[in-house]
Every structure is written in structure tokens, then in C-alpha cells.
């Protein structure tokens, strides 16, 4: 019988919401947004990274096409995708020195 838990002995299963608002990259390329709007977007990304780090997760693939808007509304929440390069890393472990996602 399949487990309904988000993880099993070897994997963590992530189920994303349907993000109909498109990629952050697409919105940036349109050039229609103010500096104030972009600062809110950047703040959202930095908050996400801080939350990951607080949980011992290093995202390692921060780029505009890995963030999707939930809706098409201008104030839509931003969602991170593609955790393929993410790793667990505790604060007591040695600092990371290798490059990733290049």
C-alpha cells in the first residue's frame, strides 16, 4: 500500500501547487515592473533562502527560471521549484566550498 507521507526511508516527495502565473524570468523580461515591485520579489526569494537555511537545506540553484508565480495577479506569491541540486547541510558541518549549478 503506498504511503501518504511526504517521505519514505530514502526519498522526500514534493508535490507542487499548479502555478499558473508563469516563471519569474518571463515577468522580468517583459520590463513592465517598477524597482519597488522587483524589490518585493527579491525580498521573497531571500526569505525563501533563509527559511531553507534555517531547516538545514541549501537550495543551490537560485535563478529566475526556478521561481514561478502562483497566479497571474501582480501580487501573486512566488514559489520555488527544482530542488534537484539541494542538499542538507547542518550549521556544525564544515563550510561548503564547491560550486554547484554552473
CSV table of N, CA and C in Angstrom, one decimal:
chain,number,residue,atom,x,y,z
A,1,UNK,N,0.8,-1.2,0.0
A,1,UNK,CA,0.0,0.0,0.0
A,1,UNK,C,0.9,1.2,0.0
A,2,UNK,N,0.7,2.2,-0.9
A,2,UNK,CA,1.5,3.4,-1.0
A,2,UNK,C,1.3,4.3,0.3
A,3,UNK,N,2.4,4.9,0.7
A,3,UNK,CA,2.4,5.7,1.8
A,3,UNK,C,1.9,7.1,1.4
A,4,UNK,N,1.1,7.7,2.4
A,4,UNK,CA,0.6,9.1,2.1
A,4,UNK,C,1.5,10.1,2.7
A,5,UNK,N,2.6,9.6,3.3
A,5,UNK,CA,3.6,10.6,4.0
A,5,UNK,C,4.4,11.2,2.9
A,6,UNK,N,4.9,12.4,3.2
A,6,UNK,CA,5.8,13.1,2.2
A,6,UNK,C,7.2,12.5,2.0
A,7,UNK,N,7.5,11.5,2.8
A,7,UNK,CA,8.8,10.9,2.7
A,7,UNK,C,8.7,9.4,3.1
A,8,UNK,N,9.7,8.7,2.6
A,8,UNK,CA,9.9,7.3,3.0
A,8,UNK,C,11.3,7.1,3.5
A,9,UNK,N,11.8,5.9,3.5
A,9,UNK,CA,13.1,5.6,4.1
A,9,UNK,C,14.2,6.3,3.3
A,10,UNK,N,14.0,6.5,2.0
A,10,UNK,CA,15.1,7.0,1.1
A,10,UNK,C,14.8,8.3,0.4
A,11,UNK,N,13.5,8.7,0.3
A,11,UNK,CA,13.2,9.8,-0.5
A,11,UNK,C,12.2,10.8,0.2
A,12,UNK,N,12.3,12.0,-0.2
A,12,UNK,CA,11.3,13.1,0.2
A,12,UNK,C,10.5,13.4,-1.0
A,13,UNK,N,9.2,13.3,-1.0
A,13,UNK,CA,8.4,13.5,-2.1
A,13,UNK,C,7.8,14.9,-2.0
A,14,UNK,N,8.0,15.7,-3.1
A,14,UNK,CA,7.4,17.1,-3.1
A,14,UNK,C,6.3,17.2,-4.1
A,15,UNK,N,5.2,17.7,-3.7
A,15,UNK,CA,4.1,17.9,-4.6
A,15,UNK,C,3.9,19.4,-4.7
A,16,UNK,N,4.0,20.0,-5.9
A,16,UNK,CA,3.9,21.4,-6.0
A,16,UNK,C,2.4,21.8,-6.4
A,17,UNK,N,2.1,23.0,-6.1
A,17,UNK,CA,0.9,23.6,-6.5
A,17,UNK,C,0.9,23.9,-8.0
A,18,UNK,N,-0.2,24.0,-8.6
A,18,UNK,CA,-0.3,24.4,-10.0
A,18,UNK,C,0.0,25.9,-10.0
A,19,UNK,N,1.1,26.3,-10.7
A,19,UNK,CA,1.5,27.7,-10.7
A,19,UNK,C,1.1,28.3,-12.1
A,20,UNK,N,0.0,28.9,-12.2
A,20,UNK,CA,-0.4,29.4,-13.5
A,20,UNK,C,0.1,30.8,-13.8
A,21,UNK,N,0.9,31.4,-12.9
A,21,UNK,CA,1.3,32.8,-13.2
A,21,UNK,C,2.6,32.9,-14.0
A,22,UNK,N,3.2,31.8,-14.3
A,22,UNK,CA,4.4,31.8,-15.2
A,22,UNK,C,5.7,32.0,-14.4
A,23,UNK,N,6.8,31.9,-15.1
A,23,UNK,CA,8.1,32.0,-14.5
A,23,UNK,C,8.5,33.4,-14.2
A,24,UNK,N,9.3,33.6,-13.1
A,24,UNK,CA,9.8,34.9,-12.8
A,24,UNK,C,10.6,35.5,-14.0
A,25,UNK,N,11.3,34.7,-14.7
A,25,UNK,CA,12.1,35.1,-15.8
A,25,UNK,C,11.3,35.8,-16.9
A,26,UNK,N,10.1,35.2,-17.1
A,26,UNK,CA,9.2,35.8,-18.1
A,26,UNK,C,8.8,37.2,-17.7
A,27,UNK,N,8.4,37.4,-16.4
A,27,UNK,CA,8.0,38.7,-16.0
A,27,UNK,C,9.1,39.7,-16.0
A,28,UNK,N,10.3,39.3,-15.6
A,28,UNK,CA,11.5,40.2,-15.7
A,28,UNK,C,11.7,40.7,-17.1
A,29,UNK,N,11.7,39.7,-18.0
A,29,UNK,CA,12.0,40.1,-19.4
A,29,UNK,C,11.0,41.0,-20.0
A,30,UNK,N,9.8,41.1,-19.5
A,30,UNK,CA,8.7,42.0,-20.0
A,30,UNK,C,9.1,43.4,-19.8
A,31,UNK,N,9.9,43.7,-18.7
A,31,UNK,CA,10.3,45.0,-18.4
A,31,UNK,C,9.2,46.0,-17.9
A,32,UNK,N,8.1,45.4,-17.5
A,32,UNK,CA,7.0,46.3,-17.1
A,32,UNK,C,6.9,46.6,-15.6
A,33,UNK,N,7.9,46.2,-14.8
A,33,UNK,CA,7.8,46.3,-13.4
A,33,UNK,C,8.7,47.3,-12.8
A,34,UNK,N,8.3,48.0,-11.7
A,34,UNK,CA,9.0,49.0,-11.1
A,34,UNK,C,10.1,48.4,-10.2
A,35,UNK,N,11.0,49.3,-9.7
A,35,UNK,CA,12.0,48.9,-8.8
A,35,UNK,C,11.4,48.4,-7.5
A,36,UNK,N,10.3,49.1,-7.1
A,36,UNK,CA,9.7,48.7,-5.8
A,36,UNK,C,9.1,47.3,-5.9
A,37,UNK,N,8.5,47.0,-7.1
A,37,UNK,CA,7.9,45.6,-7.3
A,37,UNK,C,9.1,44.6,-7.3
A,38,UNK,N,10.1,44.9,-8.0
A,38,UNK,CA,11.3,43.9,-8.0
A,38,UNK,C,11.9,43.7,-6.7
A,39,UNK,N,11.9,44.8,-5.9
A,39,UNK,CA,12.5,44.6,-4.5
A,39,UNK,C,11.6,43.7,-3.7
A,40,UNK,N,10.3,43.7,-3.8
A,40,UNK,CA,9.5,42.8,-3.1
A,40,UNK,C,9.7,41.3,-3.6
A,41,UNK,N,9.9,41.2,-4.9
A,41,UNK,CA,10.2,39.8,-5.4
A,41,UNK,C,11.6,39.3,-4.8
A,42,UNK,N,12.6,40.2,-4.8
A,42,UNK,CA,13.9,39.8,-4.3
A,42,UNK,C,13.8,39.5,-2.8
A,43,UNK,N,13.0,40.3,-2.1
A,43,UNK,CA,12.8,40.0,-0.7
A,43,UNK,C,12.2,38.6,-0.4
A,44,UNK,N,11.2,38.3,-1.3
A,44,UNK,CA,10.5,37.0,-1.2
A,44,UNK,C,11.5,35.9,-1.4
A,45,UNK,N,12.4,36.0,-2.4
A,45,UNK,CA,13.4,35.0,-2.7
A,45,UNK,C,14.4,34.8,-1.5
A,46,UNK,N,14.8,36.0,-1.0
A,46,UNK,CA,15.8,35.9,0.1
A,46,UNK,C,15.1,35.3,1.4
A,47,UNK,N,13.8,35.6,1.6
A,47,UNK,CA,13.1,35.0,2.7
A,47,UNK,C,13.0,33.4,2.5
A,48,UNK,N,12.8,33.0,1.3
A,48,UNK,CA,12.8,31.6,1.0
A,48,UNK,C,14.1,30.9,1.3
A,49,UNK,N,15.2,31.6,0.9
A,49,UNK,CA,16.5,31.0,1.1
A,49,UNK,C,16.8,30.9,2.6
A,50,UNK,N,16.4,32.0,3.3
A,50,UNK,CA,16.6,32.0,4.8
A,50,UNK,C,15.8,30.9,5.5
A,51,UNK,N,14.6,30.6,5.0
A,51,UNK,CA,13.8,29.5,5.6
A,51,UNK,C,14.4,28.2,5.3
A,52,UNK,N,15.0,28.0,4.1
A,52,UNK,CA,15.7,26.7,3.8
A,52,UNK,C,16.9,26.6,4.7
A,53,UNK,N,17.7,27.6,4.8
A,53,UNK,CA,18.9,27.5,5.6
A,53,UNK,C,18.5,27.2,7.1
A,54,UNK,N,17.4,27.8,7.6
A,54,UNK,CA,17.0,27.5,8.9
A,54,UNK,C,16.6,26.1,9.2
A,55,UNK,N,16.3,25.4,8.1
A,55,UNK,CA,15.9,24.0,8.2
A,55,UNK,C,17.0,23.1,7.7
A,56,UNK,N,18.2,23.6,7.5
A,56,UNK,CA,19.4,22.8,7.1
A,56,UNK,C,19.4,22.4,5.7
A,57,UNK,N,18.7,23.2,4.8
A,57,UNK,CA,18.6,22.9,3.4
A,57,UNK,C,19.3,24.0,2.6
A,58,UNK,N,20.3,23.6,1.7
A,58,UNK,CA,20.9,24.6,0.9
A,58,UNK,C,20.3,24.4,-0.5
A,59,UNK,N,19.7,25.4,-1.0
A,59,UNK,CA,18.9,25.3,-2.3
A,59,UNK,C,19.9,25.2,-3.5
A,60,UNK,N,20.9,25.9,-3.6
A,60,UNK,CA,22.0,25.8,-4.7
A,60,UNK,C,21.6,26.0,-6.1
A,61,UNK,N,20.4,26.5,-6.4
A,61,UNK,CA,20.0,26.7,-7.8
A,61,UNK,C,19.1,27.9,-7.9
A,62,UNK,N,19.6,29.0,-7.4
A,62,UNK,CA,18.8,30.3,-7.4
A,62,UNK,C,19.0,31.0,-8.8
A,63,UNK,N,17.9,30.9,-9.5
A,63,UNK,CA,17.9,31.6,-10.8
A,63,UNK,C,16.4,31.9,-11.2
A,64,UNK,N,16.2,32.9,-12.0
A,64,UNK,CA,14.8,33.4,-12.2
A,64,UNK,C,13.9,32.3,-12.8
A,65,UNK,N,14.4,31.4,-13.6
A,65,UNK,CA,13.5,30.4,-14.2
A,65,UNK,C,13.2,29.3,-13.2
A,66,UNK,N,13.7,29.3,-12.0
A,66,UNK,CA,13.3,28.3,-11.0
A,66,UNK,C,12.3,28.8,-10.0
A,67,UNK,N,11.7,30.0,-10.3
A,67,UNK,CA,10.7,30.6,-9.4
A,67,UNK,C,9.5,30.8,-10.3
A,68,UNK,N,8.3,30.4,-9.8
A,68,UNK,CA,7.1,30.5,-10.5
A,68,UNK,C,6.1,31.3,-9.7
A,69,UNK,N,5.2,32.1,-10.4
A,69,UNK,CA,4.1,32.8,-9.7
A,69,UNK,C,2.9,31.9,-9.6
A,70,UNK,N,2.3,31.9,-8.5
A,70,UNK,CA,1.1,31.1,-8.3
A,70,UNK,C,0.0,31.4,-9.2
A,71,UNK,N,-0.3,32.7,-9.3
A,71,UNK,CA,-1.4,33.2,-10.2
A,71,UNK,C,-0.8,34.3,-11.2
A,72,UNK,N,-1.7,34.8,-12.0
A,72,UNK,CA,-1.3,35.8,-12.9
A,72,UNK,C,-1.4,37.2,-12.3
A,73,UNK,N,-1.9,37.3,-11.1
A,73,UNK,CA,-2.1,38.6,-10.5
A,73,UNK,C,-0.7,39.2,-10.2
A,74,UNK,N,-0.6,40.6,-10.2
A,74,UNK,CA,0.7,41.2,-9.9
A,74,UNK,C,1.3,40.9,-8.5
A,75,UNK,N,0.4,40.7,-7.5
A,75,UNK,CA,0.8,40.5,-6.2
A,75,UNK,C,0.8,39.0,-5.8
A,76,UNK,N,0.9,38.1,-6.8
A,76,UNK,CA,0.9,36.7,-6.7
A,76,UNK,C,2.1,36.2,-5.8
A,77,UNK,N,1.9,35.2,-5.0
A,77,UNK,CA,3.0,34.6,-4.2
A,77,UNK,C,4.0,33.9,-5.2
A,78,UNK,N,5.2,33.9,-4.9
A,78,UNK,CA,6.3,33.3,-5.7
A,78,UNK,C,6.6,32.0,-5.1
A,79,UNK,N,6.8,31.0,-5.9
A,79,UNK,CA,7.1,29.6,-5.5
A,79,UNK,C,8.4,29.1,-6.0
A,80,UNK,N,9.2,28.5,-5.2
A,80,UNK,CA,10.5,27.9,-5.7
A,80,UNK,C,10.3,26.6,-6.2
A,81,UNK,N,11.0,26.2,-7.3
A,81,UNK,CA,10.9,24.9,-7.9
A,81,UNK,C,12.3,24.3,-8.1
A,82,UNK,N,12.4,23.1,-8.6
A,82,UNK,CA,13.6,22.5,-8.9
A,82,UNK,C,14.6,22.4,-7.8
A,83,UNK,N,14.3,21.5,-6.9
A,83,UNK,CA,15.2,21.2,-5.7
A,83,UNK,C,16.3,20.2,-6.0
A,84,UNK,N,16.5,19.9,-7.3
A,84,UNK,CA,17.4,18.8,-7.7
A,84,UNK,C,18.8,19.0,-7.2
A,85,UNK,N,19.3,20.2,-7.1
A,85,UNK,CA,20.7,20.4,-6.6
A,85,UNK,C,20.7,20.7,-5.1
A,86,UNK,N,19.6,20.7,-4.4
A,86,UNK,CA,19.6,21.0,-3.0
A,86,UNK,C,20.2,19.9,-2.2
A,87,UNK,N,20.8,20.3,-1.1
A,87,UNK,CA,21.4,19.3,-0.1
A,87,UNK,C,21.1,19.7,1.3
A,88,UNK,N,21.2,18.7,2.2
A,88,UNK,CA,21.1,19.0,3.6
A,88,UNK,C,22.5,19.4,4.1
A,89,UNK,N,22.5,20.4,4.9
A,89,UNK,CA,23.8,20.8,5.5
A,89,UNK,C,23.6,21.5,6.8
A,90,UNK,N,24.1,20.9,7.9
A,90,UNK,CA,23.9,21.4,9.2
A,90,UNK,C,25.0,22.5,9.5
A,91,UNK,N,24.6,23.4,10.4
A,91,UNK,CA,25.5,24.6,10.7
A,91,UNK,C,26.8,24.1,11.3
A,92,UNK,N,26.8,23.0,12.0
A,92,UNK,CA,28.1,22.5,12.6
A,92,UNK,C,29.0,21.8,11.6
A,93,UNK,N,28.6,21.5,10.4
A,93,UNK,CA,29.4,20.9,9.4
A,93,UNK,C,30.3,21.9,8.8
A,94,UNK,N,31.4,21.4,8.2
A,94,UNK,CA,32.4,22.3,7.5
A,94,UNK,C,31.7,23.2,6.4
A,95,UNK,N,32.2,24.4,6.2
A,95,UNK,CA,31.6,25.3,5.2
A,95,UNK,C,31.7,24.6,3.8
A,96,UNK,N,30.7,24.9,3.0
A,96,UNK,CA,30.7,24.4,1.6
A,96,UNK,C,31.7,25.2,0.8
A,97,UNK,N,32.4,24.5,0.0
A,97,UNK,CA,33.4,25.2,-0.8
A,97,UNK,C,33.3,24.9,-2.3
A,98,UNK,N,32.6,23.9,-2.7
A,98,UNK,CA,32.4,23.5,-4.1
A,98,UNK,C,31.3,24.3,-4.8
A,99,UNK,N,31.5,24.6,-6.1
A,99,UNK,CA,30.5,25.3,-6.9
A,99,UNK,C,29.4,24.3,-7.3
A,100,UNK,N,28.2,24.8,-7.5
A,100,UNK,CA,27.1,23.9,-8.0
A,100,UNK,C,26.2,24.7,-8.9
A,101,UNK,N,25.6,24.0,-9.9
A,101,UNK,CA,24.6,24.6,-10.8
A,101,UNK,C,25.2,25.5,-11.8
A,102,UNK,N,26.5,25.3,-12.1
A,102,UNK,CA,27.2,26.2,-13.1
A,102,UNK,C,26.9,25.7,-14.5
